[in-house]
Short mmCIF file of C-alpha atoms (C1' of nucleotides) in Angstrom, two decimals:
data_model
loop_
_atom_site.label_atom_id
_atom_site.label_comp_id
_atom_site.label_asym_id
_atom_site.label_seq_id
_atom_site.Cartn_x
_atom_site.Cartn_y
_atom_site.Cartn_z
CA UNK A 3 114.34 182.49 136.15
CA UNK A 4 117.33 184.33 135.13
CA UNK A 5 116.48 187.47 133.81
CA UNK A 6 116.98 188.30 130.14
CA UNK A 7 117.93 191.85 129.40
CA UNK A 8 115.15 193.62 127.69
CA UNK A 9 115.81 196.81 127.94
CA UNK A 10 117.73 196.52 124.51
CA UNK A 11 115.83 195.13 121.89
CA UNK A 12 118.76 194.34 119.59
CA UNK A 13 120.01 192.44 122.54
CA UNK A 14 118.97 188.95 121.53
CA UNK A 15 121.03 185.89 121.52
CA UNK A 16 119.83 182.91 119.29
CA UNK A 17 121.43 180.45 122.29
CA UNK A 18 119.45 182.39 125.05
CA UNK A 19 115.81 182.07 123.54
CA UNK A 20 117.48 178.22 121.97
CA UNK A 21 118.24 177.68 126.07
CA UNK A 22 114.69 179.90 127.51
CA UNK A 23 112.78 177.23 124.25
CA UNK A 24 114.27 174.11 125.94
CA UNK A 25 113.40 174.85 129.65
CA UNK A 26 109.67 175.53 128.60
CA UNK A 27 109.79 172.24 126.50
CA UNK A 28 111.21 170.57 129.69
CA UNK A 29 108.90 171.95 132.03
CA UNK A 30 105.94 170.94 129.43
CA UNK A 31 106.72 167.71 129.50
CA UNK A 32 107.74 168.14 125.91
CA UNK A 33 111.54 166.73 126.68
CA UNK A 34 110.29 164.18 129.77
CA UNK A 35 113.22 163.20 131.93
CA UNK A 36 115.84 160.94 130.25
CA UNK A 37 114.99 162.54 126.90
CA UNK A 38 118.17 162.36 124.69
CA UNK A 39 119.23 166.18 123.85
CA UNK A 40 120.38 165.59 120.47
CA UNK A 41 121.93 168.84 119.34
CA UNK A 42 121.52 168.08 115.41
CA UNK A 43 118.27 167.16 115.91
CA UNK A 44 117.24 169.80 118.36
CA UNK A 45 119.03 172.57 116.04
CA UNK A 46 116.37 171.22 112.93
CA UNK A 47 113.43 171.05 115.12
CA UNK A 48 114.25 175.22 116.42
CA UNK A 49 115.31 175.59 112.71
CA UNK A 50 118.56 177.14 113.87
CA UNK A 51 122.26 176.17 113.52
CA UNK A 52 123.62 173.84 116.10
CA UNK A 53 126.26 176.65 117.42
CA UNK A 54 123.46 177.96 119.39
CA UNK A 55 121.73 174.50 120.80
CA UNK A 56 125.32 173.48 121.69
CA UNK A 57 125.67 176.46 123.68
CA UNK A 58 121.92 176.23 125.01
CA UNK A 59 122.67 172.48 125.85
CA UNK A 60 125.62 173.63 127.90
CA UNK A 61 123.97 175.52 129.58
CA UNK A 62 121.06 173.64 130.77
CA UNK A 63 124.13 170.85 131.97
CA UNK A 64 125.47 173.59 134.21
CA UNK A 65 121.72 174.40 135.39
CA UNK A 66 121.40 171.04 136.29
CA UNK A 67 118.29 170.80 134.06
CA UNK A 68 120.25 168.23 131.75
CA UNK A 69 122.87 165.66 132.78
CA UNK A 70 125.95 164.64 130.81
CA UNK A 71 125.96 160.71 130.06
CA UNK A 72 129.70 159.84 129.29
CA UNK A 73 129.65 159.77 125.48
CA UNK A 74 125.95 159.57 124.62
CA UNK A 75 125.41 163.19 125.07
CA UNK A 76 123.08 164.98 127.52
CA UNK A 77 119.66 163.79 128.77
CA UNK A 78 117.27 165.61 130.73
CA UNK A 79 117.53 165.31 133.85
CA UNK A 80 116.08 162.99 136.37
CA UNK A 81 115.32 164.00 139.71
CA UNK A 82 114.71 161.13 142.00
CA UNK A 83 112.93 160.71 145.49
CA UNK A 84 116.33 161.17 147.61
CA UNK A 85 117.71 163.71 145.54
CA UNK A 86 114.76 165.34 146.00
CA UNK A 87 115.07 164.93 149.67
CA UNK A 88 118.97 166.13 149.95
CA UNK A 89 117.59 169.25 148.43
CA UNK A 90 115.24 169.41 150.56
CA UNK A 91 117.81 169.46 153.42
CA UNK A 92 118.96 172.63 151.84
CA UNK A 93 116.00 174.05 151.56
CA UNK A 94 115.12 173.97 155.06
CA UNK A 95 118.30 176.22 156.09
CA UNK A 96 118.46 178.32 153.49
CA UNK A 97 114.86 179.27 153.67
CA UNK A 98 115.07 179.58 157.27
CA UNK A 99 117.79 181.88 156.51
CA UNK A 100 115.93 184.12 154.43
CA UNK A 101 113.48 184.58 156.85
CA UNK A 102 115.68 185.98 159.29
CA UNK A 103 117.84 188.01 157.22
CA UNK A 104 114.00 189.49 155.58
CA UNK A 105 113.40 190.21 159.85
CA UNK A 106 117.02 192.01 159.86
CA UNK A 107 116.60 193.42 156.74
CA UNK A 108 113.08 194.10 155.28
CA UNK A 109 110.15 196.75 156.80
CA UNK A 110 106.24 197.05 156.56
CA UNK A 111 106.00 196.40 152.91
CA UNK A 112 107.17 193.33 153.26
CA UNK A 113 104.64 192.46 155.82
CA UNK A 114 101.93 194.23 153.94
CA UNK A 115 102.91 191.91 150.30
CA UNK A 116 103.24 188.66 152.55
CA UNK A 117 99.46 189.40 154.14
CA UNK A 118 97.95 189.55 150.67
CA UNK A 119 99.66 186.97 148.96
CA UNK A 120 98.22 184.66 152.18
CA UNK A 121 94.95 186.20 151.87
CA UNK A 122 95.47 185.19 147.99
CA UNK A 123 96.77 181.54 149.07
CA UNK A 124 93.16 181.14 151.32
CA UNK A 125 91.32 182.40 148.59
CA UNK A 126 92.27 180.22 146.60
CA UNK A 127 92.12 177.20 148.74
CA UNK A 128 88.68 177.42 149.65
CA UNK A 129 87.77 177.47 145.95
CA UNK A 130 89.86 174.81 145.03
CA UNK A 131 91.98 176.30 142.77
CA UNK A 132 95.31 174.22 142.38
CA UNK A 133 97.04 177.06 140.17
CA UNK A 134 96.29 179.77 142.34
CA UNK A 135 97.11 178.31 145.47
CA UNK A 136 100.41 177.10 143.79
CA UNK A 137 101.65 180.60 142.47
CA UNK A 138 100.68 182.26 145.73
CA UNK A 139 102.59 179.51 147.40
CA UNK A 140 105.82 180.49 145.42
CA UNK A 141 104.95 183.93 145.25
CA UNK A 142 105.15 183.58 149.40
CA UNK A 143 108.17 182.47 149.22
CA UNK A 144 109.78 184.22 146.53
CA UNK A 145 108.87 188.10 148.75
CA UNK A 146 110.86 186.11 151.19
CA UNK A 147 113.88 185.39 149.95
CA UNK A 148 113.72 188.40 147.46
CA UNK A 149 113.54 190.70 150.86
CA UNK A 150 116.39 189.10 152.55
CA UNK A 151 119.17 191.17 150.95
CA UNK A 152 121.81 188.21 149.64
CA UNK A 153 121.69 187.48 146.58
CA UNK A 154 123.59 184.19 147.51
CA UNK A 155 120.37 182.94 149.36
CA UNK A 156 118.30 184.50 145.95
CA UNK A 157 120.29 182.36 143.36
CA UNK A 158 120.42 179.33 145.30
CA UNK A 159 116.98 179.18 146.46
CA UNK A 160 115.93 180.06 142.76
CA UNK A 161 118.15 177.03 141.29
CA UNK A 162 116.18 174.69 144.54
CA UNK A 163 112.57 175.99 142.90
CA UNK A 164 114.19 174.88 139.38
CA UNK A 165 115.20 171.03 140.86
CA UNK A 166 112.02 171.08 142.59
CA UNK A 167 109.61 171.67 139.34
CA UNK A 168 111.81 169.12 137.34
CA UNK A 169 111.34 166.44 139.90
CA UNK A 170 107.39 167.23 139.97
CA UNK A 171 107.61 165.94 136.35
CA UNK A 172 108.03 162.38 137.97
CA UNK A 173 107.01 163.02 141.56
CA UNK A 174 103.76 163.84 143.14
CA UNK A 175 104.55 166.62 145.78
CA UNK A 176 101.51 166.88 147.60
CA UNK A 177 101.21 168.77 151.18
CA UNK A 178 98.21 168.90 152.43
CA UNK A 179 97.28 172.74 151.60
CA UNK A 180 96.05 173.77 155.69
CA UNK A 181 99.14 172.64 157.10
CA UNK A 182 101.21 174.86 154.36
CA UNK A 183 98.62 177.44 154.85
CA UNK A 184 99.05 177.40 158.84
CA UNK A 185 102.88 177.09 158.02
CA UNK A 186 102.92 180.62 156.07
CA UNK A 187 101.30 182.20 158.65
CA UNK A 188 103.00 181.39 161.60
CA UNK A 189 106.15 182.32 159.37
CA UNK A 190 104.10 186.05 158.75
CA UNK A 191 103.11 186.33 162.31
CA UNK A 192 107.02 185.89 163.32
CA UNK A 193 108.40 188.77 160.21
CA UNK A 194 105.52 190.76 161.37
CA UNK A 195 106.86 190.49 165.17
CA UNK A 196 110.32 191.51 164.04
CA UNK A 197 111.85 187.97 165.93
CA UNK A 198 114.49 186.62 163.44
CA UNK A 199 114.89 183.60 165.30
CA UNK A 200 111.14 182.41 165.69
CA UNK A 201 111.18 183.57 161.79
CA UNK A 202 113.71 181.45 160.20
CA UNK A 203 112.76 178.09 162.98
CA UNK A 204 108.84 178.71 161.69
CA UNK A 205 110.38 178.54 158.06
CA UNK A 206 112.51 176.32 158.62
CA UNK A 207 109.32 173.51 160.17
CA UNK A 208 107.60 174.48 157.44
CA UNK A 209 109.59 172.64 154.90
CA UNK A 210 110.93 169.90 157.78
CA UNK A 211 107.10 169.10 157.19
CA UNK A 212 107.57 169.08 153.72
CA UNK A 213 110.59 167.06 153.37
CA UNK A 214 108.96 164.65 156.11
CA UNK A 215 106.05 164.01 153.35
CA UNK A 216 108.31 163.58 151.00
CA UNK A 217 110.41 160.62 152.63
CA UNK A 218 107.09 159.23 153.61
CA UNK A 219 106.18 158.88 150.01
CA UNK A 220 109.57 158.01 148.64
CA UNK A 221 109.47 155.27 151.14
CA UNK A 222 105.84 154.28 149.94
CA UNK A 223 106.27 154.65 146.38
CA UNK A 224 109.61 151.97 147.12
CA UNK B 3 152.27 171.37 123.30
CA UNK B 4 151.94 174.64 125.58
CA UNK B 5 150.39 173.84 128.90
CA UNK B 6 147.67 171.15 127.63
CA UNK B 7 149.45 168.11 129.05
CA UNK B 8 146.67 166.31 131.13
CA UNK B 9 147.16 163.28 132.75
CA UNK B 10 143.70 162.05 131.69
CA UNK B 11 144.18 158.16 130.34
CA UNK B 12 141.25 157.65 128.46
CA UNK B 13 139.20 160.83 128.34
CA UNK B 14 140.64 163.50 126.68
CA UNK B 15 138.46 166.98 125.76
CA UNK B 16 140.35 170.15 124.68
CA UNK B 17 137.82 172.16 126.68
CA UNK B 18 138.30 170.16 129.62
CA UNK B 19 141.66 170.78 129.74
CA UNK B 20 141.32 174.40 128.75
CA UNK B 21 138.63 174.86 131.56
CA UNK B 22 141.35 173.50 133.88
CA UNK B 23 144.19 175.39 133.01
CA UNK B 24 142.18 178.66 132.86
CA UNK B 25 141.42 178.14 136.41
CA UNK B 26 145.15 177.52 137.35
CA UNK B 27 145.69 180.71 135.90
CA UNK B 28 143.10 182.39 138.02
CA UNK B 29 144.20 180.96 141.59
CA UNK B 30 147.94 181.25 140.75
CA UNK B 31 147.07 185.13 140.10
CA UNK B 32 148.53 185.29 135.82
CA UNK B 33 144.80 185.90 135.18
CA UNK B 34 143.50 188.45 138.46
CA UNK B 35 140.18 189.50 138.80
CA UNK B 36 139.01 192.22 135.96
CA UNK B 37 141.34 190.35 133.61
CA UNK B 38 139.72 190.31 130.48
CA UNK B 39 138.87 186.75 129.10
CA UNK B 40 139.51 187.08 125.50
CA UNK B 41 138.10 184.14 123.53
CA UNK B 42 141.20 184.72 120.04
CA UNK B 43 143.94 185.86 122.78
CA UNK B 44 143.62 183.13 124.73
CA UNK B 45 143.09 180.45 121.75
CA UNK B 46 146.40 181.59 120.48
CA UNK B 47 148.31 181.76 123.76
CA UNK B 48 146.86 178.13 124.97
CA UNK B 49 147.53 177.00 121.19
CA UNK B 50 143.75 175.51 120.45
CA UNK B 51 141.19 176.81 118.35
CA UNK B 52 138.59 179.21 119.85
CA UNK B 53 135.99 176.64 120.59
CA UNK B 54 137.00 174.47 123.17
CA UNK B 55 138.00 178.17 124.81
CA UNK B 56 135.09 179.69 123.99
CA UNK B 57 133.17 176.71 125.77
CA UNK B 58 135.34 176.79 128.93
CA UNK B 59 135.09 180.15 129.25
CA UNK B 60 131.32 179.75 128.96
CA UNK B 61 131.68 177.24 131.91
CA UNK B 62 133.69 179.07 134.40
CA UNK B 63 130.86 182.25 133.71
CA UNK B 64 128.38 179.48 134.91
CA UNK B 65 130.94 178.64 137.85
CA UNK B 66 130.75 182.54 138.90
CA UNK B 67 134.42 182.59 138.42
CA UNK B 68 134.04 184.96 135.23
CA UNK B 69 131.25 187.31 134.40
CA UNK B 70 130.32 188.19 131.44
CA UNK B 71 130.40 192.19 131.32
CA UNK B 72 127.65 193.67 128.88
CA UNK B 73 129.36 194.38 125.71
CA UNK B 74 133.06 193.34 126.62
CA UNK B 75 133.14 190.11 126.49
CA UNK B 76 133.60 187.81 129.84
CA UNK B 77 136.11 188.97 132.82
CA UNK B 78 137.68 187.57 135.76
CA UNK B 79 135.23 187.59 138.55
CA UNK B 80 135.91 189.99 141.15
CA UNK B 81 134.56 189.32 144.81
CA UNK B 82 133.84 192.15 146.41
CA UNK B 83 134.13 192.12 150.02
CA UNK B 84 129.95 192.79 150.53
CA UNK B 85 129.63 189.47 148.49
CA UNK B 86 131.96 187.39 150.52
CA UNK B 87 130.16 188.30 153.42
CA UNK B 88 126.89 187.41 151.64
CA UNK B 89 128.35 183.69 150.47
CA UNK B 90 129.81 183.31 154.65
CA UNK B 91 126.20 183.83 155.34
CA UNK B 92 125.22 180.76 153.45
CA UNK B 93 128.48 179.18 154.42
CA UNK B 94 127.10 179.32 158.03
CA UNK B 95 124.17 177.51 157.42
CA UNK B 96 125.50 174.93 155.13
CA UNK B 97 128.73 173.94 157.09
CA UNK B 98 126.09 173.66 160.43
CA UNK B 99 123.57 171.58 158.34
CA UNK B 100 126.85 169.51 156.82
CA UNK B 101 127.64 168.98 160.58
CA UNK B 102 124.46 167.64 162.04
CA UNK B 103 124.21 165.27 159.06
CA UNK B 104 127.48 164.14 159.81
CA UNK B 105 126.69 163.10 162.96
CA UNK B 106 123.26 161.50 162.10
CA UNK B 107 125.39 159.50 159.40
CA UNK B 108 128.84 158.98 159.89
CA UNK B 109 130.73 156.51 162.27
CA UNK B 110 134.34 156.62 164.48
CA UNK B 111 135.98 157.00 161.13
CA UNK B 112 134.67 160.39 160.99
CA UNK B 113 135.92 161.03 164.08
CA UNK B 114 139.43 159.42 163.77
CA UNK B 115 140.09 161.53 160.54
CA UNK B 116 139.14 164.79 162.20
CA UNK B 117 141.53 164.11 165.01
CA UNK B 118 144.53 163.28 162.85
CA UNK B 119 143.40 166.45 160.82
CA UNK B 120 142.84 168.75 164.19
CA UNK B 121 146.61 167.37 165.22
CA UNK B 122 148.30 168.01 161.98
CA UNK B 123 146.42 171.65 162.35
CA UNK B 124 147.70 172.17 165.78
CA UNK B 125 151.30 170.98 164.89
CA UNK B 126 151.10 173.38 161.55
CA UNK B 127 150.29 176.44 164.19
CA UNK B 128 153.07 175.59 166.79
CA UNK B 129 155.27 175.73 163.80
CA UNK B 130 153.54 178.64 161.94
CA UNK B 131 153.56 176.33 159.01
CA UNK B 132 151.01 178.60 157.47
CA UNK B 133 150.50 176.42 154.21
CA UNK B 134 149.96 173.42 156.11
CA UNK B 135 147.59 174.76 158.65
CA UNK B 136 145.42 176.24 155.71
CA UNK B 137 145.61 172.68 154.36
CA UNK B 138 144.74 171.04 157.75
CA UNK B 139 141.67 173.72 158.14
CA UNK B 140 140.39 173.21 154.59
CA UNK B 141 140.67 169.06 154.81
CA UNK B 142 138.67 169.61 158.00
CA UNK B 143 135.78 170.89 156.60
CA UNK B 144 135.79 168.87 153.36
CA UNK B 145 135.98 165.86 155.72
CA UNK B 146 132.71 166.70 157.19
CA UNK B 147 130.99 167.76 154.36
CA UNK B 148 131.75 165.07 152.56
CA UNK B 149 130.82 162.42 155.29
CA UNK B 150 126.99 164.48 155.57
CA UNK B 151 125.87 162.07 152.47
CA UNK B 152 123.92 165.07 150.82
CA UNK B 153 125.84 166.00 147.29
CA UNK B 154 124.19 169.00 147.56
CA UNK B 155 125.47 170.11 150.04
CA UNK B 156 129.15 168.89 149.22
CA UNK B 157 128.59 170.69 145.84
CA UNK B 158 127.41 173.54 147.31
CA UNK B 159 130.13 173.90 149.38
CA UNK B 160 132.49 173.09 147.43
CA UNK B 161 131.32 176.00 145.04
CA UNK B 162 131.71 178.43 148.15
CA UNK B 163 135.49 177.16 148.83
CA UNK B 164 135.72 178.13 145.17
CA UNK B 165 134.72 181.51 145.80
CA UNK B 166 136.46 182.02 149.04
CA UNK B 167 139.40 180.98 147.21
CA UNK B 168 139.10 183.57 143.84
CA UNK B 169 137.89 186.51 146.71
CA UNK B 170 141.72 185.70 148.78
CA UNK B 171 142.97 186.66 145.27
CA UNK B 172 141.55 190.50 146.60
CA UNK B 173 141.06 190.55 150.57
CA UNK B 174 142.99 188.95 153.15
CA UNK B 175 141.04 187.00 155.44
CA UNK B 176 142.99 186.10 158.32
CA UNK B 177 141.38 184.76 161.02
CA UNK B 178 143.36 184.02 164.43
CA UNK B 179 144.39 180.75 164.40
CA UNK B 180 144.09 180.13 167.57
CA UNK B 181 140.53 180.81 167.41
CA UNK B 182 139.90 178.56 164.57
CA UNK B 183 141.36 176.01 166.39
CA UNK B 184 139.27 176.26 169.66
CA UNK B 185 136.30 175.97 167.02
CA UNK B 186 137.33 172.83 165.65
CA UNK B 187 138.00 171.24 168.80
CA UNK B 188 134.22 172.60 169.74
CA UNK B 189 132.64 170.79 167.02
CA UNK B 190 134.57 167.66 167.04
CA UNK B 191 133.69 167.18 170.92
CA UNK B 192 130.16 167.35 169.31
CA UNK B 193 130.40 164.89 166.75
CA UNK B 194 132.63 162.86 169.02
CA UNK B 195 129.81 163.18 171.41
CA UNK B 196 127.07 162.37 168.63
CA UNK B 197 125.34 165.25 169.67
CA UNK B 198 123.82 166.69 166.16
CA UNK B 199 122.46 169.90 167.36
CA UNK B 200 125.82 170.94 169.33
CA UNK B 201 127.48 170.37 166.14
CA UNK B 202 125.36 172.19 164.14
CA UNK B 203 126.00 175.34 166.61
CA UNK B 204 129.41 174.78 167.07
CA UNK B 205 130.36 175.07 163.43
CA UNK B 206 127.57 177.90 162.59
CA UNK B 207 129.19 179.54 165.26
CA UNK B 208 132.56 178.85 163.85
CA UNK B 209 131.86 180.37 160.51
CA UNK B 210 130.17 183.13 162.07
CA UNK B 211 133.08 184.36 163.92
CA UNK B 212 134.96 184.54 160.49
CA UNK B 213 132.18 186.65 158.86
CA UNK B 214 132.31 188.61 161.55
CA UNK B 215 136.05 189.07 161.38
CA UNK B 216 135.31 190.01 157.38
CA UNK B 217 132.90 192.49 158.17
CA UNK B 218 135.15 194.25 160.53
CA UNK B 219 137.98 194.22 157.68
CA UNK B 220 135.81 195.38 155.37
CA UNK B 221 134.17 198.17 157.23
CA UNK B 222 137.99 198.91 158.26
CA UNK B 223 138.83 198.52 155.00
CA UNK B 224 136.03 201.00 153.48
"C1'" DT C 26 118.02 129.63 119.38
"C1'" DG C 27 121.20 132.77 121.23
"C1'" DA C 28 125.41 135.39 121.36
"C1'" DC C 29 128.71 137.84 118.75
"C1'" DC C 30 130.60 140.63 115.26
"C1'" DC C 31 130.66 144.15 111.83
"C1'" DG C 32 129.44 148.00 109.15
"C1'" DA C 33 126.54 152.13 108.34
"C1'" DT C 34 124.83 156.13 110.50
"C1'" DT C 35 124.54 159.41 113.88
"C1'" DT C 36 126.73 162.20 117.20
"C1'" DT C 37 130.27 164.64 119.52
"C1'" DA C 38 133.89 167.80 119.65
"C1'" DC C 39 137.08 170.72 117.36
"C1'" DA C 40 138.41 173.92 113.57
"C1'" DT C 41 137.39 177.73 110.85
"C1'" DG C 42 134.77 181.23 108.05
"C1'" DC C 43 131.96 185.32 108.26
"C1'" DA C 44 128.96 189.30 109.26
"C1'" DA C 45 127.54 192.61 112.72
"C1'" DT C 46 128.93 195.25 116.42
"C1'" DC C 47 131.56 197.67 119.77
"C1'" DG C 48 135.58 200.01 121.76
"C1'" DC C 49 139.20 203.00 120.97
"C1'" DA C 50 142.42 206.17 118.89
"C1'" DG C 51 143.24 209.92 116.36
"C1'" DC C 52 141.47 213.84 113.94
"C1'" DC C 53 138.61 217.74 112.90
"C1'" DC C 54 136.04 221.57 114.36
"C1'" DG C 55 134.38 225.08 117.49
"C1'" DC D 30 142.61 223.64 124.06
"C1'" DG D 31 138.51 220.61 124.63
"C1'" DG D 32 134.56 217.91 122.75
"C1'" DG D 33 132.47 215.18 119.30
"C1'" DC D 34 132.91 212.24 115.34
"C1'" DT D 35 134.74 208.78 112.19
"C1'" DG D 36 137.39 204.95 110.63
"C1'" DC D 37 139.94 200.95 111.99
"C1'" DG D 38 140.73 196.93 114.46
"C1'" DA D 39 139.26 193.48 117.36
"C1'" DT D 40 135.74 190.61 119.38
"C1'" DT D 41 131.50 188.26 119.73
"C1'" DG D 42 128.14 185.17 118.14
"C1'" DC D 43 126.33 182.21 114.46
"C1'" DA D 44 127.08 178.92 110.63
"C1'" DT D 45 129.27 175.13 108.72
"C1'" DG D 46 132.96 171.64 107.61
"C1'" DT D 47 135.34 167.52 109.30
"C1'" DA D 48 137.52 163.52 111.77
"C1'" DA D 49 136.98 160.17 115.36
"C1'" DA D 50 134.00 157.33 117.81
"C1'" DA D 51 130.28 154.95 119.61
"C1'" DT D 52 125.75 153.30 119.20
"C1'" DC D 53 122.58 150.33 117.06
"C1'" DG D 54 120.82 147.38 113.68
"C1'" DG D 55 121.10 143.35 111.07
"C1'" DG D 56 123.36 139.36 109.75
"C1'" DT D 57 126.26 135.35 110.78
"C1'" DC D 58 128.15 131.58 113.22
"C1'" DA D 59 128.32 128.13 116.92
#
DNA sequence: TGACCCGATTTTACATGCAATCGCAGCCCG
DNA sequence: CGGGCTGCGATTGCATGTAAAATCGGGTCA
């Protein structure tokens, strides 16, 4: 998420809560995929003027949250199956490179937040809990990247997260939870050895596997 | 009529243009980095109203090629040497995942253009053309990025040519051309040869030699 | 019955007004 | 002579007006 200043309170910007509104009511399911971003209507629904939405609706375009049809305006976005996939293809290297640069870069207390955010993950896989397992799936990931000291690999993978929970509005992105589970650790077991290179191929598998399920079930669901 | 002149036959948006011509004046140096981006000045100089400027300028802060300092409006962006090595770090994985794809995708065309290109490059450093041989070097890379058949990764690194090309506005980055050369002819004998992971290497290792060469400038430098 | 045309309405994109705020220069005071 | 303050000017961000255009509906004609 890109980070609002909060430090100053009088530092609020209608268009940044307008844009901050319209990403929750896209990630609810509020504004499904192909919705029509009408910036008259949206500015009456948020009850502001349309100076802000415009700005907001920008925005989101650039984000790649919204897409701009040629004159109709912009629509939310639609991730499909093999766009998924393509970013998936990014994924894979730039995760594997975050791995090795955290190896290069990051100490113990990276090791030490990794271990509990697995034990967290196994916790909450044996009890079944979907929302748990999910948050300490990204959280995994997220100490990764966060450690690896480029802020390159930070923005990109955080825009990659972004695609991948809008195309989860219309795609099912199930891995099975042991083989991601068995994935993170052999990734831990390689930071906690200090070898870059088993580090970023480990993270690197890990989402080959996941962008292997996903052609499976792009090719299924076609 | 100041600068606004597009060659656009149907589709013609103030901001569009505005966007355009700002970044002109960026790459051609009248705007360097730290410039100040002021919404009025430049409405009057470009002869518009402030709101097509005031949108392009929101769109090249979204770009990265202006950032918008706290309370003084939005600013050139300046790349620091640190960051280019940072964006060369993801330029080494991308390029090496634009390569394999290539290979796994594309046909003898591929490989026909990237002779011609390698040629033209050669000729360009017998005759210390430098213009052409930056042109030879740059149309080498977009012609295997663009033959991987992942956008994302074409837009991705197309964004980092963007930012290679605003941080040359600051540091020099020469790299040997004879070296560059050598790595060209690496990786095309490995796409020539259809051999994915060889290409892969040969142009991670390509781009690695030029961070390498930027982080010796820049500790020099510091 | 089906395709086409036409007009009303909505939307986009640009222009402009306006209040709050911030930087800066010059001035006053210690 | 230096530091802090104040007033001015400029800029940002929001609100609103307006012209062109394109969509979409209904109605008409073949």
């Amino acid at each position: 998420m890109a980070g609002v200043n909060e430090t100053t309170a009088a530092r609020t910007r209608v268009a940044d809560a307008v844009c901050e509104r319209l990403r929750e009511m896209i990630f609810t399911g509020e504004l499904p995929p192909g919705a029509r971003l009408s910036v008259p209507a949206l500015a009456e629904r948020l009850e502001v003027s349309r100076s802000p939405v415009r700005d907001a609706v920008l925005r989101l375009v650039q984000e790649r949250l919204a897409r701009e049809e040629p004159r109709r305006g912009a629509v939310v976005a639609y991730v499909g199956a093999a766009e998924l996939v393509a970013i998936y293809e990014v994924r894979e290297v730039l995760e594997g490179l975050a791995a090795r640069l955290a190896v290069e870069n990051a100490g113990r207390r990276l090791v030490r937040a990794l271990q509990e955010t697995l034990e967290d993950h196994e916790a909450a896989t044996r009890t079944a809990d979907l929302a748990a397992s999910t948050e300490a799936d990204l959280r995994f990931h997220r100490l990764i990247r966060e450690a690896c000291g480029n802020a390159e690999v930070v923005r990109l993978l955080d825009d990659v997260q972004t695609q991948v929970r809008l195309a989860m509005r219309t795609t099912t992105v199930t891995s099975g939870p042991r083989q991601a589970l068995d994935d993170h650790r052999a990734i831990l077991t390689a930071i906690d050895a200090g070898d870059a290179t088993a580090a970023e191929q480990a993270a690197r598998a890990h989402i080959f596997r996941l962008r292997a399920l996903l052609q499976q079930q792009a090719e299924a669901g076609a």
